[in-house]
PDB file of C-alpha atoms in Angstrom:
ATOM      1  CA  UNK A   1      -1.791   4.820  -4.855  1.00  0.00           C
ATOM      2  CA  UNK A   2      -0.607   5.855  -1.422  1.00  0.00           C
ATOM      3  CA  UNK A   3      -0.820   9.516  -2.344  1.00  0.00           C
ATOM      4  CA  UNK A   4      -4.350   8.971  -3.442  1.00  0.00           C
ATOM      5  CA  UNK A   5      -5.242   7.453  -0.047  1.00  0.00           C
ATOM      6  CA  UNK A   6      -3.438  10.339   1.695  1.00  0.00           C
ATOM      7  CA  UNK A   7      -5.564  13.008  -0.014  1.00  0.00           C
ATOM      8  CA  UNK A   8      -8.828  10.959  -0.305  1.00  0.00           C
ATOM      9  CA  UNK A   9     -11.691  11.964   2.009  1.00  0.00           C
ATOM     10  CA  UNK A  10     -13.359   8.595   1.729  1.00  0.00           C
ATOM     11  CA  UNK A  11     -12.866   5.218   3.246  1.00  0.00           C
ATOM     12  CA  UNK A  12     -13.831   1.851   1.991  1.00  0.00           C
ATOM     13  CA  UNK A  13     -15.922  -0.225   4.407  1.00  0.00           C
ATOM     14  CA  UNK A  14     -16.142  -3.801   3.270  1.00  0.00           C
ATOM     15  CA  UNK A  15     -17.420  -5.575   6.403  1.00  0.00           C
ATOM     16  CA  UNK A  16     -21.069  -6.141   5.603  1.00  0.00           C
ATOM     17  CA  UNK A  17     -21.353  -7.754   2.258  1.00  0.00           C
ATOM     18  CA  UNK A  18     -24.998  -8.414   2.865  1.00  0.00           C
ATOM     19  CA  UNK A  19     -27.035 -10.563   0.476  1.00  0.00           C
ATOM     20  CA  UNK A  20     -30.263  -9.172  -0.905  1.00  0.00           C
ATOM     21  CA  UNK A  21     -32.218 -11.628   1.429  1.00  0.00           C
ATOM     22  CA  UNK A  22     -30.400 -10.469   4.548  1.00  0.00           C
ATOM     23  CA  UNK A  23     -30.735  -6.653   3.975  1.00  0.00           C
ATOM     24  CA  UNK A  24     -34.326  -6.426   5.342  1.00  0.00           C
ATOM     25  CA  UNK A  25     -33.735  -8.430   8.563  1.00  0.00           C
ATOM     26  CA  UNK A  26     -30.509  -6.522   9.287  1.00  0.00           C
ATOM     27  CA  UNK A  27     -32.245  -3.146   8.637  1.00  0.00           C
ATOM     28  CA  UNK A  28     -35.190  -4.154  10.921  1.00  0.00           C
ATOM     29  CA  UNK A  29     -32.834  -5.403  13.633  1.00  0.00           C
ATOM     30  CA  UNK A  30     -30.732  -2.271  13.583  1.00  0.00           C
ATOM     31  CA  UNK A  31     -33.653   0.101  13.416  1.00  0.00           C
ATOM     32  CA  UNK A  32     -35.596  -1.664  16.173  1.00  0.00           C
ATOM     33  CA  UNK A  33     -32.495  -1.749  18.489  1.00  0.00           C
ATOM     34  CA  UNK A  34     -31.966   1.967  17.901  1.00  0.00           C
ATOM     35  CA  UNK A  35     -35.698   2.787  18.591  1.00  0.00           C
ATOM     36  CA  UNK A  36     -35.695   0.755  21.782  1.00  0.00           C
ATOM     37  CA  UNK A  37     -32.463   2.482  23.017  1.00  0.00           C
ATOM     38  CA  UNK A  38     -33.912   5.900  22.206  1.00  0.00           C
ATOM     39  CA  UNK A  39     -37.233   5.188  23.848  1.00  0.00           C
ATOM     40  CA  UNK A  40     -35.777   3.687  27.004  1.00  0.00           C
ATOM     41  CA  UNK A  41     -33.089   6.260  27.560  1.00  0.00           C
ATOM     42  CA  UNK A  42     -35.265   9.290  26.719  1.00  0.00           C
ATOM     43  CA  UNK A  43     -37.948   7.956  29.082  1.00  0.00           C
ATOM     44  CA  UNK A  44     -35.408   7.708  31.946  1.00  0.00           C
ATOM     45  CA  UNK A  45     -34.110  11.152  31.229  1.00  0.00           C
ATOM     46  CA  UNK A  46     -37.596  12.767  31.047  1.00  0.00           C
ATOM     47  CA  UNK A  47     -38.710  10.849  34.143  1.00  0.00           C
ATOM     48  CA  UNK A  48     -35.820  12.365  36.164  1.00  0.00           C
ATOM     49  CA  UNK A  49     -36.048  15.769  34.648  1.00  0.00           C
ATOM     50  CA  UNK A  50     -39.819  16.206  34.924  1.00  0.00           C
ATOM     51  CA  UNK A  51     -40.157  14.941  38.475  1.00  0.00           C
ATOM     52  CA  UNK A  52     -38.848  17.297  41.171  1.00  0.00           C
ATOM     53  CA  UNK A  53     -38.941  14.481  43.711  1.00  0.00           C
ATOM     54  CA  UNK A  54     -36.109  12.761  41.719  1.00  0.00           C
ATOM     55  CA  UNK A  55     -33.911  15.901  41.873  1.00  0.00           C
ATOM     56  CA  UNK A  56     -31.676  14.165  44.307  1.00  0.00           C
ATOM     57  CA  UNK A  57     -27.880  13.466  44.094  1.00  0.00           C
ATOM     58  CA  UNK A  58     -28.305   9.861  43.147  1.00  0.00           C
ATOM     59  CA  UNK A  59     -30.683  10.541  40.265  1.00  0.00           C
ATOM     60  CA  UNK A  60     -28.771  13.671  39.091  1.00  0.00           C
ATOM     61  CA  UNK A  61     -25.692  11.581  38.611  1.00  0.00           C
ATOM     62  CA  UNK A  62     -27.676   8.769  37.117  1.00  0.00           C
ATOM     63  CA  UNK A  63     -29.137  11.248  34.632  1.00  0.00           C
ATOM     64  CA  UNK A  64     -25.797  11.368  32.796  1.00  0.00           C
ATOM     65  CA  UNK A  65     -25.716   7.655  32.224  1.00  0.00           C
ATOM     66  CA  UNK A  66     -28.525   7.633  29.559  1.00  0.00           C
ATOM     67  CA  UNK A  67     -26.904  10.735  28.010  1.00  0.00           C
ATOM     68  CA  UNK A  68     -23.758   8.801  27.395  1.00  0.00           C
ATOM     69  CA  UNK A  69     -25.842   5.819  26.123  1.00  0.00           C
ATOM     70  CA  UNK A  70     -27.526   8.102  23.544  1.00  0.00           C
ATOM     71  CA  UNK A  71     -24.187   9.587  22.480  1.00  0.00           C
ATOM     72  CA  UNK A  72     -22.745   6.155  21.769  1.00  0.00           C
ATOM     73  CA  UNK A  73     -25.861   4.568  20.065  1.00  0.00           C
ATOM     74  CA  UNK A  74     -26.428   7.746  17.929  1.00  0.00           C
ATOM     75  CA  UNK A  75     -22.822   7.654  16.767  1.00  0.00           C
ATOM     76  CA  UNK A  76     -23.251   4.067  15.604  1.00  0.00           C
ATOM     77  CA  UNK A  77     -26.761   3.304  14.394  1.00  0.00           C
ATOM     78  CA  UNK A  78     -27.541   6.092  11.866  1.00  0.00           C
ATOM     79  CA  UNK A  79     -24.449   5.326   9.936  1.00  0.00           C
ATOM     80  CA  UNK A  80     -24.942   1.582  10.385  1.00  0.00           C
ATOM     81  CA  UNK A  81     -28.545   1.705   9.012  1.00  0.00           C
ATOM     82  CA  UNK A  82     -27.527   3.954   6.197  1.00  0.00           C
ATOM     83  CA  UNK A  83     -24.821   1.447   5.146  1.00  0.00           C
ATOM     84  CA  UNK A  84     -27.169  -1.490   5.411  1.00  0.00           C
ATOM     85  CA  UNK A  85     -29.644   0.229   3.066  1.00  0.00           C
ATOM     86  CA  UNK A  86     -27.202   1.716   0.564  1.00  0.00           C
ATOM     87  CA  UNK A  87     -24.478  -0.936   0.728  1.00  0.00           C
ATOM     88  CA  UNK A  88     -22.134   1.510  -0.865  1.00  0.00           C
ATOM     89  CA  UNK A  89     -18.961   0.462   1.112  1.00  0.00           C
ATOM     90  CA  UNK A  90     -17.922   4.047   1.337  1.00  0.00           C
ATOM     91  CA  UNK A  91     -17.743   6.468   4.280  1.00  0.00           C
ATOM     92  CA  UNK A  92     -16.249   9.958   4.580  1.00  0.00           C
ATOM     93  CA  UNK A  93     -13.137  10.039   6.656  1.00  0.00           C
ATOM     94  CA  UNK A  94     -14.435  13.050   8.658  1.00  0.00           C
ATOM     95  CA  UNK A  95     -17.610  11.140   9.492  1.00  0.00           C
ATOM     96  CA  UNK A  96     -15.535   8.180  10.580  1.00  0.00           C
ATOM     97  CA  UNK A  97     -13.388  10.340  12.919  1.00  0.00           C
ATOM     98  CA  UNK A  98     -16.522  11.943  14.388  1.00  0.00           C
ATOM     99  CA  UNK A  99     -18.091   8.498  15.016  1.00  0.00           C
ATOM    100  CA  UNK A 100     -14.934   7.264  16.680  1.00  0.00           C
ATOM    101  CA  UNK A 101     -14.717  10.399  18.883  1.00  0.00           C
ATOM    102  CA  UNK A 102     -18.285  10.032  20.252  1.00  0.00           C
ATOM    103  CA  UNK A 103     -17.996   6.283  20.638  1.00  0.00           C
ATOM    104  CA  UNK A 104     -14.838   6.865  22.899  1.00  0.00           C
ATOM    105  CA  UNK A 105     -16.788   9.695  24.843  1.00  0.00           C
ATOM    106  CA  UNK A 106     -19.581   7.164  25.492  1.00  0.00           C
ATOM    107  CA  UNK A 107     -17.181   4.456  26.641  1.00  0.00           C
ATOM    108  CA  UNK A 108     -15.056   6.645  28.955  1.00  0.00           C
ATOM    109  CA  UNK A 109     -17.974   8.681  30.184  1.00  0.00           C
ATOM    110  CA  UNK A 110     -20.016   5.618  31.155  1.00  0.00           C
ATOM    111  CA  UNK A 111     -17.060   4.091  33.155  1.00  0.00           C
ATOM    112  CA  UNK A 112     -16.423   7.380  34.961  1.00  0.00           C
ATOM    113  CA  UNK A 113     -20.088   8.018  35.663  1.00  0.00           C
ATOM    114  CA  UNK A 114     -20.607   4.621  37.146  1.00  0.00           C
ATOM    115  CA  UNK A 115     -17.691   5.304  39.400  1.00  0.00           C
ATOM    116  CA  UNK A 116     -19.308   8.538  40.545  1.00  0.00           C
ATOM    117  CA  UNK A 117     -22.557   6.684  41.253  1.00  0.00           C
ATOM    118  CA  UNK A 118     -20.593   4.179  43.345  1.00  0.00           C
ATOM    119  CA  UNK A 119     -19.140   7.053  45.304  1.00  0.00           C
ATOM    120  CA  UNK A 120     -22.672   8.566  45.917  1.00  0.00           C
ATOM    121  CA  UNK A 121     -23.949   5.191  47.200  1.00  0.00           C
ATOM    122  CA  UNK A 122     -20.892   4.840  49.459  1.00  0.00           C
ATOM    123  CA  UNK A 123     -21.603   8.202  51.160  1.00  0.00           C
ATOM    124  CA  UNK A 124     -25.366   7.434  51.435  1.00  0.00           C
ATOM    125  CA  UNK A 125     -25.003   4.014  53.013  1.00  0.00           C
ATOM    126  CA  UNK A 126     -21.786   4.317  54.962  1.00  0.00           C
ATOM    127  CA  UNK A 127     -22.284   7.926  56.164  1.00  0.00           C
ATOM    128  CA  UNK A 128     -26.036   8.539  56.085  1.00  0.00           C
ATOM    129  CA  UNK A 129     -25.990  11.265  58.682  1.00  0.00           C
ATOM    130  CA  UNK A 130     -23.430  13.271  56.680  1.00  0.00           C
ATOM    131  CA  UNK A 131     -24.939  12.606  53.321  1.00  0.00           C
ATOM    132  CA  UNK A 132     -26.998  15.821  52.987  1.00  0.00           C
ATOM    133  CA  UNK A 133     -24.025  17.994  53.990  1.00  0.00           C
ATOM    134  CA  UNK A 134     -21.531  16.237  51.786  1.00  0.00           C
ATOM    135  CA  UNK A 135     -23.633  15.650  48.690  1.00  0.00           C
ATOM    136  CA  UNK A 136     -24.752  19.177  48.123  1.00  0.00           C
ATOM    137  CA  UNK A 137     -25.809  20.520  44.782  1.00  0.00           C
ATOM    138  CA  UNK A 138     -22.533  22.360  44.286  1.00  0.00           C
ATOM    139  CA  UNK A 139     -20.634  19.090  45.080  1.00  0.00           C
ATOM    140  CA  UNK A 140     -22.776  17.120  42.667  1.00  0.00           C
ATOM    141  CA  UNK A 141     -22.111  19.671  39.872  1.00  0.00           C
ATOM    142  CA  UNK A 142     -18.434  19.458  40.562  1.00  0.00           C
ATOM    143  CA  UNK A 143     -18.536  15.651  40.296  1.00  0.00           C
ATOM    144  CA  UNK A 144     -20.559  15.787  36.978  1.00  0.00           C
ATOM    145  CA  UNK A 145     -18.288  18.458  35.570  1.00  0.00           C
ATOM    146  CA  UNK A 146     -15.120  16.508  36.412  1.00  0.00           C
ATOM    147  CA  UNK A 147     -16.590  13.418  34.746  1.00  0.00           C
ATOM    148  CA  UNK A 148     -17.475  15.259  31.561  1.00  0.00           C
ATOM    149  CA  UNK A 149     -14.272  17.331  31.397  1.00  0.00           C
ATOM    150  CA  UNK A 150     -12.085  14.284  31.982  1.00  0.00           C
ATOM    151  CA  UNK A 151     -13.684  12.439  29.164  1.00  0.00           C
ATOM    152  CA  UNK A 152     -13.480  15.307  26.793  1.00  0.00           C
ATOM    153  CA  UNK A 153      -9.767  16.159  27.525  1.00  0.00           C
ATOM    154  CA  UNK A 154      -8.617  12.560  27.514  1.00  0.00           C
ATOM    155  CA  UNK A 155     -10.332  11.681  24.205  1.00  0.00           C
ATOM    156  CA  UNK A 156      -9.512  15.070  22.596  1.00  0.00           C
ATOM    157  CA  UNK A 157      -5.807  14.380  23.193  1.00  0.00           C
ATOM    158  CA  UNK A 158      -6.277  10.830  21.869  1.00  0.00           C
ATOM    159  CA  UNK A 159      -7.626  12.084  18.570  1.00  0.00           C
ATOM    160  CA  UNK A 160      -5.180  14.943  18.394  1.00  0.00           C
ATOM    161  CA  UNK A 161      -2.398  12.402  18.418  1.00  0.00           C
ATOM    162  CA  UNK A 162      -4.191  10.448  15.702  1.00  0.00           C
ATOM    163  CA  UNK A 163      -5.026  13.311  13.288  1.00  0.00           C
ATOM    164  CA  UNK A 164      -1.416  14.498  13.278  1.00  0.00           C
ATOM    165  CA  UNK A 165      -0.318  11.296  11.505  1.00  0.00           C
ATOM    166  CA  UNK A 166      -0.496  10.837   7.667  1.00  0.00           C
ATOM    167  CA  UNK A 167      -2.791   8.261   6.217  1.00  0.00           C
ATOM    168  CA  UNK A 168      -1.684   5.717   3.519  1.00  0.00           C
ATOM    169  CA  UNK A 169      -4.586   3.203   3.653  1.00  0.00           C
ATOM    170  CA  UNK A 170      -8.330   3.583   3.132  1.00  0.00           C
ATOM    171  CA  UNK A 171      -9.870   0.247   3.777  1.00  0.00           C
ATOM    172  CA  UNK A 172     -11.681  -0.244   7.105  1.00  0.00           C
ATOM    173  CA  UNK A 173     -11.948  -3.809   8.518  1.00  0.00           C
ATOM    174  CA  UNK A 174     -14.091  -3.045  11.583  1.00  0.00           C
ATOM    175  CA  UNK A 175     -17.851  -2.602  11.665  1.00  0.00           C
ATOM    176  CA  UNK A 176     -17.580   0.928  13.128  1.00  0.00           C
ATOM    177  CA  UNK A 177     -14.816   3.401  13.519  1.00  0.00           C
ATOM    178  CA  UNK A 178     -12.733   3.775  16.625  1.00  0.00           C
ATOM    179  CA  UNK A 179      -9.216   4.739  17.546  1.00  0.00           C
ATOM    180  CA  UNK A 180      -7.533   1.280  16.942  1.00  0.00           C
ATOM    181  CA  UNK A 181      -9.230   0.847  13.568  1.00  0.00           C
ATOM    182  CA  UNK A 182      -8.219   4.326  12.482  1.00  0.00           C
ATOM    183  CA  UNK A 183      -4.689   3.718  13.550  1.00  0.00           C
ATOM    184  CA  UNK A 184      -4.502   0.827  11.036  1.00  0.00           C
ATOM    185  CA  UNK A 185      -4.793   3.376   8.276  1.00  0.00           C
ATOM    186  CA  UNK A 186      -1.791   5.313   9.331  1.00  0.00           C
ATOM    187  CA  UNK A 187       1.563   4.923   7.577  1.00  0.00           C
ATOM    188  CA  UNK A 188       3.798   6.356  10.326  1.00  0.00           C
ATOM    189  CA  UNK A 189       5.106   5.338  13.680  1.00  0.00           C
ATOM    190  CA  UNK A 190       2.176   4.912  16.123  1.00  0.00           C
ATOM    191  CA  UNK A 191       4.159   4.152  19.256  1.00  0.00           C
ATOM    192  CA  UNK A 192       3.106   7.330  21.054  1.00  0.00           C
ATOM    193  CA  UNK A 193      -0.515   6.645  20.171  1.00  0.00           C
ATOM    194  CA  UNK A 194      -0.426   3.136  21.429  1.00  0.00           C
ATOM    195  CA  UNK A 195       1.241   4.094  24.659  1.00  0.00           C
ATOM    196  CA  UNK A 196      -1.242   6.844  25.316  1.00  0.00           C
ATOM    197  CA  UNK A 197      -4.189   4.627  24.385  1.00  0.00           C
ATOM    198  CA  UNK A 198      -3.139   1.942  26.746  1.00  0.00           C
ATOM    199  CA  UNK A 199      -2.459   4.570  29.396  1.00  0.00           C
ATOM    200  CA  UNK A 200      -5.916   5.861  29.135  1.00  0.00           C
ATOM    201  CA  UNK A 201      -7.354   2.368  29.347  1.00  0.00           C
ATOM    202  CA  UNK A 202      -5.194   1.447  32.365  1.00  0.00           C
ATOM    203  CA  UNK A 203      -5.869   4.760  34.216  1.00  0.00           C
ATOM    204  CA  UNK A 204      -9.626   4.499  33.592  1.00  0.00           C
ATOM    205  CA  UNK A 205      -9.814   0.986  34.637  1.00  0.00           C
ATOM    206  CA  UNK A 206      -7.591   1.559  37.686  1.00  0.00           C
ATOM    207  CA  UNK A 207      -9.649   4.538  38.827  1.00  0.00           C
ATOM    208  CA  UNK A 208     -13.077   2.928  38.076  1.00  0.00           C
ATOM    209  CA  UNK A 209     -12.403  -0.502  39.437  1.00  0.00           C
ATOM    210  CA  UNK A 210     -10.521   0.936  42.433  1.00  0.00           C
ATOM    211  CA  UNK A 211     -13.478   3.169  43.376  1.00  0.00           C
ATOM    212  CA  UNK A 212     -16.070   0.466  42.854  1.00  0.00           C
ATOM    213  CA  UNK A 213     -14.123  -2.174  44.689  1.00  0.00           C
ATOM    214  CA  UNK A 214     -13.318   0.178  47.715  1.00  0.00           C
ATOM    215  CA  UNK A 215     -16.836   1.652  47.960  1.00  0.00           C
ATOM    216  CA  UNK A 216     -18.737  -1.630  47.601  1.00  0.00           C
ATOM    217  CA  UNK A 217     -16.467  -3.406  49.989  1.00  0.00           C
ATOM    218  CA  UNK A 218     -17.356  -0.836  52.651  1.00  0.00           C
ATOM    219  CA  UNK A 219     -20.977  -0.817  51.606  1.00  0.00           C
ATOM    220  CA  UNK A 220     -21.195  -4.581  52.113  1.00  0.00           C
ATOM    221  CA  UNK A 221     -19.378  -4.382  55.460  1.00  0.00           C
ATOM    222  CA  UNK A 222     -21.791  -1.591  56.536  1.00  0.00           C
ATOM    223  CA  UNK A 223     -24.808  -3.537  55.398  1.00  0.00           C
ATOM    224  CA  UNK A 224     -23.885  -6.741  57.231  1.00  0.00           C
ATOM    225  CA  UNK A 225     -23.167  -4.721  60.366  1.00  0.00           C
ATOM    226  CA  UNK A 226     -26.605  -3.058  60.189  1.00  0.00           C
ATOM    227  CA  UNK A 227     -29.347  -4.459  62.421  1.00  0.00           C
ATOM    228  CA  UNK A 228     -32.144  -3.090  60.245  1.00  0.00           C
ATOM    229  CA  UNK A 229     -33.200  -5.756  57.724  1.00  0.00           C
ATOM    230  CA  UNK A 230     -35.101  -3.319  55.545  1.00  0.00           C
ATOM    231  CA  UNK A 231     -32.142  -0.973  55.215  1.00  0.00           C
ATOM    232  CA  UNK A 232     -29.857  -3.798  54.425  1.00  0.00           C
ATOM    233  CA  UNK A 233     -32.171  -5.158  51.775  1.00  0.00           C
ATOM    234  CA  UNK A 234     -32.587  -1.728  50.065  1.00  0.00           C
ATOM    235  CA  UNK A 235     -28.955  -1.070  50.110  1.00  0.00           C
ATOM    236  CA  UNK A 236     -28.088  -4.381  48.646  1.00  0.00           C
ATOM    237  CA  UNK A 237     -30.634  -4.067  46.019  1.00  0.00           C
ATOM    238  CA  UNK A 238     -29.298  -0.717  44.860  1.00  0.00           C
ATOM    239  CA  UNK A 239     -25.737  -2.009  44.854  1.00  0.00           C
ATOM    240  CA  UNK A 240     -26.723  -5.082  42.937  1.00  0.00           C
ATOM    241  CA  UNK A 241     -28.317  -2.952  40.194  1.00  0.00           C
ATOM    242  CA  UNK A 242     -25.239  -0.818  39.933  1.00  0.00           C
ATOM    243  CA  UNK A 243     -22.833  -3.813  39.880  1.00  0.00           C
ATOM    244  CA  UNK A 244     -24.821  -5.514  37.153  1.00  0.00           C
ATOM    245  CA  UNK A 245     -24.556  -2.485  34.922  1.00  0.00           C
ATOM    246  CA  UNK A 246     -20.892  -1.931  35.765  1.00  0.00           C
ATOM    247  CA  UNK A 247     -19.815  -5.613  35.182  1.00  0.00           C
ATOM    248  CA  UNK A 248     -21.806  -5.815  31.953  1.00  0.00           C
ATOM    249  CA  UNK A 249     -19.864  -2.789  30.489  1.00  0.00           C
ATOM    250  CA  UNK A 250     -16.511  -3.895  31.842  1.00  0.00           C
ATOM    251  CA  UNK A 251     -16.820  -7.432  30.551  1.00  0.00           C
ATOM    252  CA  UNK A 252     -17.856  -6.353  27.076  1.00  0.00           C
ATOM    253  CA  UNK A 253     -15.333  -3.542  26.928  1.00  0.00           C
ATOM    254  CA  UNK A 254     -12.519  -5.741  28.207  1.00  0.00           C
ATOM    255  CA  UNK A 255     -13.194  -8.482  25.621  1.00  0.00           C
ATOM    256  CA  UNK A 256     -13.286  -5.869  22.849  1.00  0.00           C
ATOM    257  CA  UNK A 257      -9.930  -4.344  23.946  1.00  0.00           C
ATOM    258  CA  UNK A 258      -8.358  -7.760  24.180  1.00  0.00           C
ATOM    259  CA  UNK A 259      -9.614  -8.807  20.779  1.00  0.00           C
ATOM    260  CA  UNK A 260      -7.713  -5.910  19.217  1.00  0.00           C
ATOM    261  CA  UNK A 261      -4.499  -7.041  20.763  1.00  0.00           C
ATOM    262  CA  UNK A 262      -4.733 -10.722  19.588  1.00  0.00           C
ATOM    263  CA  UNK A 263      -4.182 -11.385  15.859  1.00  0.00           C
ATOM    264  CA  UNK A 264      -5.665 -14.881  15.947  1.00  0.00           C
ATOM    265  CA  UNK A 265      -9.080 -13.600  17.044  1.00  0.00           C
ATOM    266  CA  UNK A 266     -11.880 -14.114  14.490  1.00  0.00           C
ATOM    267  CA  UNK A 267     -12.807 -10.786  12.824  1.00  0.00           C
ATOM    268  CA  UNK A 268     -16.487 -11.829  13.149  1.00  0.00           C
ATOM    269  CA  UNK A 269     -16.046 -12.318  16.906  1.00  0.00           C
ATOM    270  CA  UNK A 270     -14.251  -8.902  17.194  1.00  0.00           C
ATOM    271  CA  UNK A 271     -17.113  -7.205  15.278  1.00  0.00           C
ATOM    272  CA  UNK A 272     -19.707  -8.944  17.385  1.00  0.00           C
ATOM    273  CA  UNK A 273     -18.018  -7.849  20.640  1.00  0.00           C
ATOM    274  CA  UNK A 274     -17.637  -4.311  19.391  1.00  0.00           C
ATOM    275  CA  UNK A 275     -21.329  -4.077  18.426  1.00  0.00           C
ATOM    276  CA  UNK A 276     -22.401  -5.727  21.744  1.00  0.00           C
ATOM    277  CA  UNK A 277     -20.636  -2.907  23.703  1.00  0.00           C
ATOM    278  CA  UNK A 278     -22.733  -0.352  21.867  1.00  0.00           C
ATOM    279  CA  UNK A 279     -26.008  -2.271  21.875  1.00  0.00           C
ATOM    280  CA  UNK A 280     -26.541  -4.108  25.153  1.00  0.00           C
ATOM    281  CA  UNK A 281     -25.448  -1.561  27.766  1.00  0.00           C
ATOM    282  CA  UNK A 282     -27.498   1.232  26.217  1.00  0.00           C
ATOM    283  CA  UNK A 283     -30.459  -1.057  25.984  1.00  0.00           C
ATOM    284  CA  UNK A 284     -30.302  -2.621  29.291  1.00  0.00           C
ATOM    285  CA  UNK A 285     -29.137   0.279  31.505  1.00  0.00           C
ATOM    286  CA  UNK A 286     -32.384   2.181  31.513  1.00  0.00           C
ATOM    287  CA  UNK A 287     -34.422  -1.016  31.801  1.00  0.00           C
ATOM    288  CA  UNK A 288     -32.414  -2.201  34.741  1.00  0.00           C
ATOM    289  CA  UNK A 289     -32.556   0.954  36.605  1.00  0.00           C
ATOM    290  CA  UNK A 290     -36.149   1.519  35.656  1.00  0.00           C
ATOM    291  CA  UNK A 291     -37.225  -1.964  36.888  1.00  0.00           C
ATOM    292  CA  UNK A 292     -34.930  -2.213  39.911  1.00  0.00           C
ATOM    293  CA  UNK A 293     -35.246   1.354  41.295  1.00  0.00           C
ATOM    294  CA  UNK A 294     -38.629   1.734  42.959  1.00  0.00           C
ATOM    295  CA  UNK A 295     -38.867   5.478  42.661  1.00  0.00           C
ATOM    296  CA  UNK A 296     -38.104   5.622  38.964  1.00  0.00           C
ATOM    297  CA  UNK A 297     -40.340   2.585  38.219  1.00  0.00           C
ATOM    298  CA  UNK A 298     -43.321   4.296  39.894  1.00  0.00           C
ATOM    299  CA  UNK A 299     -42.797   7.531  38.180  1.00  0.00           C
ATOM    300  CA  UNK A 300     -42.543   5.928  34.785  1.00  0.00           C
ATOM    301  CA  UNK A 301     -45.718   3.823  35.359  1.00  0.00           C
ATOM    302  CA  UNK A 302     -47.609   7.021  36.448  1.00  0.00           C
ATOM    303  CA  UNK A 303     -46.386   8.868  33.454  1.00  0.00           C
ATOM    304  CA  UNK A 304     -47.461   6.160  31.058  1.00  0.00           C
ATOM    305  CA  UNK A 305     -50.884   5.763  32.715  1.00  0.00           C
ATOM    306  CA  UNK A 306     -51.486   9.481  32.597  1.00  0.00           C
ATOM    307  CA  UNK A 307     -50.578   9.590  28.862  1.00  0.00           C
ATOM    308  CA  UNK A 308     -52.794   6.634  28.093  1.00  0.00           C
ATOM    309  CA  UNK A 309     -55.772   7.997  29.951  1.00  0.00           C
ATOM    310  CA  UNK A 310     -55.297  11.474  28.648  1.00  0.00           C
ATOM    311  CA  UNK A 311     -55.303  10.224  25.100  1.00  0.00           C
TER     312      UNK A 311
END
């Protein structure tokens, strides 16, 4: 039996077990969630790309956030919707690995990109006179490149360590594929994988939380020292928007990671937290930035008005 699992290219996914009455509501919920995510994030991307007035460092870095959201949601929802409709309980191993890879790219990329956005706000608010000379186009491209390359290298090594190990199991117990769930299928020593996985989590959290804590501490100090109430209010509004998005992702991600390490956690709670990480941030991020950022909100409203009147 183990040999069959070692050579099999399919996995058994027995986490849904939907009744005939619950298939339609589950399908509608998943489809509607995915459509909302696609619409909101594509609207944010097109708004920034098509408006030259938004081709500024803050928005160019922000542009990458909906890209990561689309990567994560597109890795989850098509497979999820397909399984809801077919209820086959079978998934190709290669598709599972690909899904896990892109979900980890989404998670790491979002955290690193939010850190880059915090750095941008720090320079803009604490050193406004030097902002244009520091945050040049070349410097922005370096930051974006570092964020993307860091994610790709770290996650590529993570999955290289995974794929070198033999499999002896084929039953998935999680609602989607990720590195911890794939490690449960392995029949070899996973100590190196676990150490490297924890190292990535610790490093990313240390870097991200360190940057955010340091930058926003000095942003708050600078704002309260400022005598201009309008500047203080605008800076605090921008920071509050960023912190809401950052804390939402951090809390959901932290609960998900902890749930994997605790054996007595309900599998339903673990699945709910895992899905929440891939549903709520990609849905709320573009809405929060679209509503709270005046420049983006005005451009989106103008775009929608022009489309409505032109049709």
